[in-house]
Short mmCIF file of C-alpha atoms and ligand atoms in Angstrom, two decimals:
data_model
loop_
_atom_site.label_atom_id
_atom_site.label_comp_id
_atom_site.label_asym_id
_atom_site.label_seq_id
_atom_site.Cartn_x
_atom_site.Cartn_y
_atom_site.Cartn_z
CA MET G 1 108.45 67.03 -174.88
CA PRO G 2 105.67 65.78 -173.13
CA ALA G 3 102.23 63.20 -174.07
CA SER G 4 99.06 64.66 -173.60
CA VAL G 5 95.36 62.52 -173.47
CA VAL G 6 92.56 63.42 -174.51
CA VAL G 7 89.37 61.78 -172.10
CA GLY G 8 85.70 61.42 -172.57
CA THR G 9 83.78 62.03 -168.71
CA GLN G 10 80.75 62.30 -169.92
CA TRP G 11 78.65 58.77 -171.20
CA GLY G 12 80.97 59.70 -174.80
CA ASP G 13 79.67 62.49 -177.64
CA GLU G 14 81.21 65.46 -175.42
CA GLY G 15 83.31 66.95 -178.80
CA LYS G 16 86.60 64.79 -178.25
CA GLY G 17 87.24 65.91 -182.41
CA LYS G 18 86.27 69.31 -181.58
CA ALA G 19 89.60 69.44 -178.23
CA THR G 20 92.11 67.76 -180.92
CA ASP G 21 91.22 70.16 -183.85
CA TYR G 22 91.42 72.45 -180.67
CA LEU G 23 94.70 71.21 -179.74
CA ALA G 24 96.39 69.81 -183.12
CA ASP G 25 98.42 72.70 -184.36
CA ARG G 26 100.87 71.66 -181.29
CA MET G 27 100.52 68.28 -182.35
CA ASP G 28 102.67 65.47 -184.47
CA LEU G 29 100.76 62.52 -183.18
CA VAL G 30 97.16 62.43 -182.76
CA VAL G 31 97.21 57.44 -180.97
CA ARG G 32 93.72 57.13 -181.99
CA TYR G 33 93.56 54.61 -178.09
CA GLN G 34 90.65 52.21 -177.64
CA GLY G 35 87.74 52.01 -179.41
CA GLY G 36 86.59 50.70 -182.86
CA ASN G 37 84.25 52.52 -185.15
CA ASN G 38 81.52 52.55 -182.88
CA ALA G 39 82.45 56.29 -182.20
CA GLY G 40 82.42 59.37 -184.44
CA HIS G 41 82.87 62.52 -185.54
CA THR G 42 81.23 64.62 -188.43
CA ILE G 43 84.31 66.55 -189.45
CA LEU G 44 84.72 69.29 -191.99
CA ALA G 45 87.39 69.16 -194.47
CA GLU G 46 88.12 70.85 -197.65
CA GLY G 47 84.13 72.21 -197.51
CA HIS G 48 83.41 69.07 -197.66
CA THR G 49 82.12 66.84 -194.07
CA LEU G 50 82.79 63.35 -193.48
CA LYS G 51 82.05 61.13 -191.06
CA LEU G 52 85.55 59.70 -189.13
CA GLN G 53 85.00 57.38 -186.85
CA LEU G 54 88.30 55.00 -186.43
CA ILE G 55 90.85 57.44 -188.27
CA PRO G 56 91.78 60.41 -185.25
CA SER G 57 90.72 63.90 -186.63
CA GLY G 58 94.69 65.29 -186.78
CA ILE G 59 94.72 63.06 -190.40
CA LEU G 60 93.47 66.74 -192.09
CA TYR G 61 97.05 68.25 -190.63
CA PRO G 62 99.78 67.42 -193.26
CA HIS G 63 101.82 68.31 -190.53
CA ILE G 64 100.45 65.36 -188.28
CA THR G 65 100.55 61.37 -188.34
CA SER G 66 97.73 59.95 -187.80
CA VAL G 67 98.63 56.53 -184.81
CA ILE G 68 95.84 53.85 -184.22
CA ALA G 69 97.41 52.02 -181.27
CA ASP G 70 96.60 48.68 -180.04
CA GLY G 71 93.93 48.81 -177.97
CA VAL G 72 91.91 49.63 -180.79
CA VAL G 73 89.71 47.43 -182.41
CA VAL G 74 89.69 47.73 -186.03
CA ASP G 75 86.73 46.38 -189.07
CA PRO G 76 88.93 47.27 -192.31
CA ARG G 77 86.81 47.22 -194.81
CA VAL G 78 85.18 50.57 -192.51
CA LEU G 79 88.82 52.21 -192.47
CA LEU G 80 89.34 51.16 -195.91
CA GLU G 81 86.56 52.83 -197.02
CA GLU G 82 87.61 56.19 -194.64
CA MET G 83 91.00 56.37 -196.00
CA ASP G 84 88.65 55.92 -200.00
CA GLY G 85 86.47 58.59 -198.48
CA LEU G 86 89.83 60.95 -197.32
CA ALA G 87 91.42 60.46 -200.33
CA ALA G 88 87.82 61.68 -203.02
CA VAL G 89 88.15 64.58 -201.53
CA GLY G 90 91.43 65.09 -201.62
CA VAL G 91 93.82 64.65 -197.96
CA ASP G 92 96.02 62.66 -198.64
CA PRO G 93 95.27 58.85 -196.07
CA SER G 94 98.97 58.13 -196.25
CA ARG G 95 100.17 59.57 -193.44
CA LEU G 96 98.00 57.10 -191.34
CA MET G 97 99.72 54.13 -188.56
CA VAL G 98 98.34 51.53 -187.81
CA SER G 99 99.74 48.90 -185.05
CA GLY G 100 99.15 45.32 -186.19
CA ASN G 101 98.55 43.76 -182.94
CA CYS G 102 95.25 45.31 -183.63
CA HIS G 103 92.49 43.29 -183.30
CA MET G 104 90.22 42.63 -185.77
CA ILE G 105 86.20 43.21 -186.23
CA MET G 106 85.09 40.04 -188.79
CA PRO G 107 81.97 38.95 -189.96
CA TYR G 108 81.16 36.45 -187.14
CA HIS G 109 81.29 39.29 -185.13
CA LEU G 110 78.86 41.78 -186.02
CA GLU G 111 76.05 38.85 -186.85
CA LEU G 112 76.50 37.32 -183.22
CA GLU G 113 75.94 40.87 -181.04
CA LYS G 114 73.15 41.31 -183.91
CA VAL G 115 71.97 38.05 -183.10
CA THR G 116 72.97 38.27 -179.14
CA GLU G 117 70.87 41.90 -178.29
CA ARG G 118 67.63 40.14 -179.76
CA PHE G 119 68.01 38.05 -177.85
CA LEU G 120 68.51 40.03 -174.84
CA GLY G 121 64.68 41.57 -175.67
CA LYS G 122 64.14 44.02 -172.60
CA ASN G 123 67.99 44.05 -171.20
CA ALA G 124 69.01 44.60 -175.15
CA LEU G 125 72.34 47.14 -174.04
CA GLY G 126 71.49 50.04 -177.49
CA THR G 127 75.95 48.60 -178.24
CA THR G 128 75.82 50.08 -181.79
CA LYS G 129 75.89 46.75 -183.53
CA ARG G 130 79.13 46.79 -185.40
CA GLY G 131 80.54 44.03 -184.23
CA ILE G 132 82.89 45.54 -181.02
CA GLY G 133 82.22 43.74 -178.28
CA PRO G 134 82.41 40.07 -179.88
CA ALA G 135 86.26 41.43 -180.79
CA TYR G 136 86.92 42.99 -178.20
CA GLY G 137 85.48 39.42 -176.11
CA ASP G 138 87.48 37.31 -178.17
CA LYS G 139 90.66 38.77 -178.00
CA ALA G 140 90.97 38.23 -174.39
CA ALA G 141 89.31 35.12 -175.13
CA ARG G 142 92.32 34.92 -176.86
CA ILE G 143 90.95 33.54 -180.44
CA GLY G 144 90.85 36.91 -181.59
CA LEU G 145 92.84 37.09 -184.95
CA ARG G 146 95.01 39.77 -184.83
CA ILE G 147 96.02 43.33 -188.31
CA GLN G 148 99.62 41.71 -188.59
CA ASP G 149 97.20 37.96 -188.68
CA LEU G 150 96.66 39.30 -192.68
CA PHE G 151 100.45 39.45 -193.76
CA ASP G 152 100.14 35.24 -192.98
CA GLU G 153 97.45 34.62 -195.61
CA LYS G 154 98.35 30.35 -194.00
CA ILE G 155 98.43 31.74 -190.37
CA PHE G 156 95.43 33.54 -190.47
CA ARG G 157 93.76 31.13 -192.57
CA GLU G 158 94.20 27.79 -189.42
CA LYS G 159 92.98 30.99 -186.55
CA LEU G 160 89.35 31.55 -188.76
CA ASP G 161 89.43 28.04 -189.12
CA VAL G 162 89.39 28.02 -184.92
CA ALA G 163 87.53 31.24 -184.99
CA LEU G 164 84.29 29.87 -187.17
CA ARG G 165 84.24 26.62 -185.86
CA GLU G 166 82.91 27.12 -182.39
CA LYS G 167 80.83 30.24 -183.96
CA ASN G 168 79.31 28.79 -186.89
CA LEU G 169 78.63 26.75 -184.00
CA VAL G 170 76.87 28.95 -182.00
CA LEU G 171 75.64 31.00 -184.98
CA THR G 172 73.14 27.41 -186.84
CA ARG G 173 72.25 25.77 -183.39
CA VAL G 174 72.13 28.19 -181.35
CA TYR G 175 70.36 31.55 -183.43
CA GLY G 176 69.02 28.81 -186.39
CA ARG G 177 71.77 31.68 -188.52
CA LEU G 178 73.25 30.44 -191.66
CA PRO G 179 76.95 29.84 -190.83
CA LEU G 180 79.87 32.14 -192.87
CA THR G 181 83.33 30.13 -195.30
CA VAL G 182 86.73 30.68 -194.00
CA GLY G 183 87.13 30.81 -198.12
CA LEU G 184 85.04 33.55 -198.26
CA ILE G 185 86.73 36.42 -195.07
CA VAL G 186 89.62 34.97 -196.32
CA ASP G 187 89.61 36.72 -200.16
CA ASP G 188 87.99 39.10 -198.40
CA TYR G 189 90.64 39.83 -195.96
CA MET G 190 93.95 39.01 -197.57
CA ARG G 191 92.00 42.51 -200.23
CA TYR G 192 91.45 44.47 -197.27
CA ALA G 193 95.15 43.08 -196.80
CA GLU G 194 96.93 44.45 -199.85
CA ARG G 195 96.05 47.78 -199.24
CA LEU G 196 97.18 47.86 -195.40
CA ARG G 197 100.11 46.69 -195.24
CA PRO G 198 101.78 50.17 -196.53
CA HIS G 199 100.87 51.46 -193.02
CA ILE G 200 100.88 48.75 -190.29
CA ALA G 201 104.19 50.07 -188.60
CA ASP G 202 105.95 48.84 -184.38
CA THR G 203 103.53 52.31 -183.49
CA SER G 204 104.48 51.69 -179.89
CA LYS G 205 108.08 52.07 -180.67
CA LEU G 206 107.00 55.63 -183.44
CA ILE G 207 105.60 56.78 -179.84
CA HIS G 208 108.08 56.42 -177.82
CA GLU G 209 110.62 57.68 -180.69
CA ALA G 210 107.90 60.05 -181.31
CA LEU G 211 108.57 61.44 -177.55
CA ARG G 212 113.08 61.12 -177.96
CA GLU G 213 112.88 63.88 -180.18
CA GLY G 214 110.27 65.98 -178.32
CA LYS G 215 107.58 66.11 -179.49
CA ASN G 216 104.31 66.06 -179.03
CA VAL G 217 102.59 63.12 -178.37
CA LEU G 218 98.64 63.41 -177.92
CA LEU G 219 96.52 60.82 -177.08
CA GLU G 220 92.43 60.50 -178.08
CA GLY G 221 90.00 58.18 -176.17
CA ALA G 222 86.20 57.78 -177.90
CA GLN G 223 83.57 57.35 -175.79
CA GLY G 224 83.91 58.18 -171.62
CA THR G 225 84.79 57.61 -168.96
CA MET G 226 81.54 56.70 -167.85
CA LEU G 227 80.82 54.34 -170.70
CA ASP G 228 83.71 52.52 -169.69
CA LEU G 229 83.95 48.28 -168.78
CA ASP G 230 85.33 49.04 -165.29
CA LYS G 231 85.16 52.75 -164.74
CA GLY G 232 82.33 53.23 -165.83
CA THR G 233 78.33 52.05 -165.47
CA TYR G 234 78.52 48.31 -166.48
CA PRO G 235 76.96 46.23 -168.12
CA PHE G 236 75.81 49.02 -169.52
CA VAL G 237 78.58 50.63 -170.90
CA THR G 238 81.56 49.57 -174.15
CA SER G 239 83.81 46.08 -173.87
CA SER G 240 87.32 48.66 -173.80
CA ASN G 241 88.84 51.50 -170.83
CA PRO G 242 88.14 55.10 -172.13
CA VAL G 243 89.69 55.77 -169.02
CA THR G 244 93.92 57.40 -168.93
CA GLY G 245 94.75 54.22 -167.85
CA TYR G 246 94.49 52.41 -171.08
CA ALA G 247 95.90 55.33 -172.88
CA LEU G 248 99.23 53.99 -171.40
CA ALA G 249 98.63 50.48 -172.29
CA SER G 250 97.85 51.37 -175.96
CA ALA G 251 100.06 53.33 -176.55
CA GLY G 252 102.98 51.66 -174.48
CA ILE G 253 103.98 54.22 -172.47
CA GLY G 254 104.64 54.98 -169.11
CA PRO G 255 103.36 57.80 -167.08
CA ARG G 256 105.95 59.64 -166.73
CA GLU G 257 105.13 60.51 -169.85
CA VAL G 258 102.05 62.55 -169.62
CA GLU G 259 102.34 66.07 -168.89
CA ARG G 260 97.78 67.36 -169.25
CA VAL G 261 95.08 64.80 -168.67
CA ILE G 262 92.69 67.38 -171.22
CA GLY G 263 88.84 66.19 -169.26
CA ILE G 264 86.40 67.00 -172.13
CA THR G 265 82.81 67.46 -170.74
CA LYS G 266 79.46 69.10 -172.29
CA ALA G 267 78.50 71.87 -170.74
CA TYR G 268 75.42 69.31 -169.60
CA VAL G 269 74.00 66.19 -170.36
CA THR G 270 73.95 63.37 -172.83
CA ARG G 271 73.91 59.30 -172.75
CA VAL G 272 73.15 57.39 -175.86
CA GLY G 273 71.87 53.51 -175.32
CA ALA G 274 70.34 51.78 -171.71
CA GLY G 275 71.89 52.61 -168.81
CA PRO G 276 71.55 54.39 -165.93
CA PHE G 277 71.68 58.66 -166.20
CA PRO G 278 70.42 60.51 -162.86
CA THR G 279 70.22 63.61 -164.09
CA GLU G 280 68.22 62.44 -167.76
CA ASP G 281 65.83 65.69 -167.69
CA HIS G 282 62.97 63.51 -169.65
CA GLY G 283 61.02 67.12 -169.93
CA PRO G 284 60.77 70.05 -171.79
CA GLY G 285 63.53 70.97 -170.57
CA GLY G 286 65.46 67.04 -171.90
CA GLU G 287 63.42 67.86 -175.40
CA ARG G 288 64.81 71.14 -176.02
CA LEU G 289 68.70 70.84 -174.47
CA GLY G 290 67.90 67.11 -178.17
CA THR G 291 67.08 69.78 -180.66
CA LEU G 292 69.13 72.38 -179.98
CA GLY G 293 72.38 70.22 -179.06
CA GLN G 294 71.24 68.65 -182.14
CA GLU G 295 72.31 65.41 -180.03
CA PHE G 296 71.26 62.78 -182.47
CA GLY G 297 74.59 60.22 -183.05
CA THR G 298 77.47 59.96 -184.87
CA VAL G 299 77.45 55.97 -185.41
CA THR G 300 73.91 54.71 -185.84
CA GLY G 301 70.98 59.00 -185.66
CA ARG G 302 69.56 57.94 -183.02
CA LYS G 303 68.68 59.67 -180.25
CA ARG G 304 70.47 61.36 -176.81
CA ARG G 305 69.41 61.01 -173.78
CA CYS G 306 69.38 64.94 -172.73
CA GLY G 307 70.06 66.58 -168.88
CA TRP G 308 71.53 68.38 -166.53
CA PHE G 309 75.48 69.02 -165.80
CA ASP G 310 76.06 66.58 -163.49
CA ALA G 311 79.62 67.07 -161.01
CA VAL G 312 78.95 63.92 -159.17
CA ILE G 313 80.52 61.44 -162.04
CA LEU G 314 82.47 64.89 -163.54
CA ARG G 315 84.42 64.45 -158.95
CA TYR G 316 84.49 60.48 -160.26
CA ALA G 317 85.83 61.65 -163.98
CA ALA G 318 88.57 64.14 -162.82
CA ARG G 319 89.46 61.07 -160.05
CA VAL G 320 90.06 58.14 -162.08
CA ASN G 321 92.03 59.54 -165.18
CA GLY G 322 93.94 61.91 -162.70
CA LEU G 323 91.81 65.08 -164.67
CA THR G 324 94.50 68.45 -165.45
CA GLU G 325 91.56 70.95 -166.84
CA LEU G 326 88.68 71.03 -168.44
CA PHE G 327 87.17 71.71 -172.08
CA VAL G 328 83.80 72.28 -171.87
CA THR G 329 81.88 71.83 -175.27
CA LYS G 330 78.84 73.73 -176.72
CA LEU G 331 78.01 76.56 -173.67
CA ASP G 332 76.06 78.36 -176.36
CA VAL G 333 72.76 75.07 -176.22
CA LEU G 334 71.61 76.92 -172.88
CA SER G 335 71.34 80.05 -173.64
CA GLY G 336 67.87 80.83 -172.93
CA PHE G 337 67.07 78.71 -170.11
CA PRO G 338 65.95 81.04 -167.50
CA THR G 339 68.28 78.45 -164.57
CA LEU G 340 70.36 75.59 -165.51
CA LYS G 341 70.30 73.00 -162.48
CA VAL G 342 73.30 71.42 -161.40
CA CYS G 343 73.11 68.35 -159.87
CA THR G 344 76.19 68.66 -156.28
CA SER G 345 75.17 65.21 -154.88
CA TYR G 346 72.85 61.76 -155.18
CA ARG G 347 70.32 60.52 -152.78
CA ALA G 348 69.79 56.81 -152.93
CA GLU G 349 67.79 54.78 -149.63
CA GLY G 350 67.68 58.24 -147.50
CA GLU G 351 71.70 58.69 -148.09
CA THR G 352 73.03 61.63 -150.06
CA PHE G 353 76.24 60.24 -152.46
CA GLU G 354 78.70 63.40 -153.28
CA ASP G 355 80.84 60.63 -155.36
CA VAL G 356 79.95 57.63 -157.96
CA PRO G 357 78.02 55.37 -155.79
CA SER G 358 80.59 51.51 -156.26
CA ASN G 359 77.49 50.04 -155.56
CA GLN G 360 75.14 49.32 -159.16
CA SER G 361 71.88 48.96 -157.78
CA LEU G 362 72.51 52.13 -156.40
CA PHE G 363 73.95 54.40 -159.27
CA HIS G 364 71.14 52.69 -160.46
CA ALA G 365 68.44 54.37 -157.94
CA ALA G 366 70.08 57.80 -157.76
CA GLU G 367 67.51 61.03 -156.96
CA PRO G 368 69.74 64.03 -158.42
CA VAL G 369 70.26 66.50 -155.36
CA TYR G 370 70.00 69.92 -158.05
CA GLU G 371 71.74 74.12 -157.44
CA GLU G 372 69.80 76.34 -159.34
CA LEU G 373 71.68 78.83 -161.31
CA ALA G 374 70.56 81.98 -163.17
CA GLY G 375 70.74 81.42 -166.72
CA TRP G 376 71.12 83.60 -169.85
CA ASP G 377 69.77 85.03 -173.37
CA GLU G 378 72.43 85.86 -175.16
CA ASP G 379 73.06 84.58 -178.30
CA LEU G 380 76.64 82.79 -177.53
CA THR G 381 77.83 81.36 -180.91
CA GLY G 382 79.32 85.04 -181.66
CA ALA G 383 82.32 85.21 -178.66
CA ARG G 384 85.51 85.16 -179.18
CA SER G 385 87.37 85.35 -175.81
CA ILE G 386 86.13 84.37 -172.58
CA GLU G 387 85.71 87.78 -171.87
CA ASP G 388 82.64 88.87 -174.16
CA LEU G 389 80.52 85.43 -172.46
CA PRO G 390 77.74 87.75 -169.99
CA GLY G 391 78.15 87.77 -165.93
CA ALA G 392 75.64 84.99 -165.79
CA ALA G 393 76.93 82.32 -168.24
CA ARG G 394 80.16 82.69 -166.42
CA ALA G 395 79.74 82.59 -163.71
CA TYR G 396 78.99 79.11 -164.62
CA LEU G 397 81.31 78.20 -166.26
CA ASP G 398 83.29 79.37 -162.44
CA ARG G 399 80.71 76.89 -160.19
CA LEU G 400 81.35 73.86 -162.17
CA ALA G 401 85.22 73.99 -161.67
CA ASP G 402 84.17 75.40 -158.47
CA LEU G 403 82.92 71.85 -157.94
CA VAL G 404 84.93 69.42 -159.74
CA GLY G 405 88.09 70.79 -158.67
CA VAL G 406 89.13 71.12 -161.52
CA PRO G 407 90.47 74.86 -163.85
CA ILE G 408 88.73 75.16 -167.19
CA SER G 409 91.24 75.46 -169.89
CA VAL G 410 88.62 75.92 -172.32
CA VAL G 411 84.88 77.06 -173.38
CA SER G 412 83.69 76.08 -176.75
CA VAL G 413 80.80 78.23 -177.62
CA GLY G 414 80.28 76.69 -181.13
CA PRO G 415 81.91 73.90 -184.22
CA GLY G 416 84.20 76.32 -185.23
CA ARG G 417 87.84 76.20 -184.82
CA GLU G 418 87.45 79.61 -183.46
CA GLN G 419 84.28 79.06 -181.47
CA SER G 420 86.94 77.35 -178.60
CA LEU G 421 87.92 79.98 -176.53
CA PRO G 422 90.79 79.93 -173.85
CA ALA G 423 89.47 80.38 -170.52
CA ALA G 424 93.02 79.91 -168.89
P1 LIG F 501 79.24 49.09 -178.02
O1 LIG F 501 80.58 50.30 -178.25
O2 LIG F 501 78.54 49.59 -179.21
O3 LIG F 501 79.26 47.68 -177.37
O4 LIG F 501 77.73 49.95 -176.71
C1 LIG F 501 78.04 50.28 -176.04
C2 LIG F 501 77.00 51.15 -175.42
O5 LIG F 501 78.34 52.24 -175.81
C3 LIG F 501 75.91 51.36 -175.66
O6 LIG F 501 74.83 52.68 -175.01
C4 LIG F 501 76.50 52.82 -177.46
O7 LIG F 501 75.46 53.44 -177.53
C5 LIG F 501 77.61 53.56 -176.11
N1 LIG F 501 78.36 53.77 -177.30
C6 LIG F 501 79.03 53.31 -177.32
N2 LIG F 501 80.27 53.87 -178.33
C7 LIG F 501 79.18 55.78 -178.89
C8 LIG F 501 79.73 56.82 -179.14
O8 LIG F 501 80.89 57.10 -179.56
N3 LIG F 501 78.72 58.10 -177.69
C9 LIG F 501 78.36 57.41 -177.04
N4 LIG F 501 77.58 56.36 -176.92
C10 LIG F 501 78.70 55.61 -177.09
#
């Protein structure tokens, strides 16, 4: 049985959790493959609203094994809090499996990110301040601590000692902060170790065996293509790779296992944090999208920047991820606009770009070229099939699929499961 990938096509917050939820019935394993507790989705469990940042939302289904694969950076304190939150509302977290190869977010990562973002001043990236960049930085520099290090206190202490020697010099001499002590960190992390032990597994083998047994595996990304460290709007990106290619590296499977690559896209665009956003609307249109779409970050509560659908970045996302289909979310938010703008290309330095310009300065200078489509007034939230949508809404969807060159398989018109409408 094949694997499917759920990938964000914009700057994150496209509604990936919703797609996972929609597909959950047919899945046996749901695997989170990158990022950390910088992502977040709100879920409704047993009548309670929960915010999950690390654990895939598949945890709500008793038939699903939830997996955190190698490429995720894990703050063990946050992970345990999430597990406790689930248990408190009657959701059993025992089917969560975590790779021992995951790198951990350490207290000095949080501390360092706070001071470096401050140091950058007006050039700050606007990160979520969860220690994501510093943790991935240490991974690449090969001085990171992995979850498996927790299970040998001597090794853990030695590695921590090496890392802290350098971190404390930076914290105290460069940023005038107090040093962190090895002992306190060891005490905390050894407590985490005991609780995490039953959840640690060789997740690559687990996923491989599930596929061999004919089970369905969903690989779930966090953030989105335009926040990808290599393929996004560097340096205004996250420190991992949300694109499909990394799903394979993190899960530890080959490309031939993947059958579907589902690109999640909002019917408009949002972005949190700094960086270029050609279709951003600073006027009443953007304001209205933000209000009706309740565009506030799940993790930081920050107001999201809002703008119009951008077919240029979607074509790019289709290309770099190998999308087989699109899952369009939040179409209901567009009701009531007399016309809807859709960006079909960019203009920069006198040239027209049908694709994302590969040069950063050109992308910063990109002006959207819009096409205006007819809007509709009807409330879409009651639609239960594509046929229930007004003609203008269907024409809007047809035009998006045409511009991107990828078929739309599902359209959602609200947070409920019954509001995800199969389109093909
Ligand atoms: P970091 O991932 O915390 O290092 O933040 C880097 C950039 O990615 C910032 O602009 C964040 O706002 C953005 N970012 C990180 N995670 C998310 C997410 O889940 N949704 C939207 N933006 C995100």
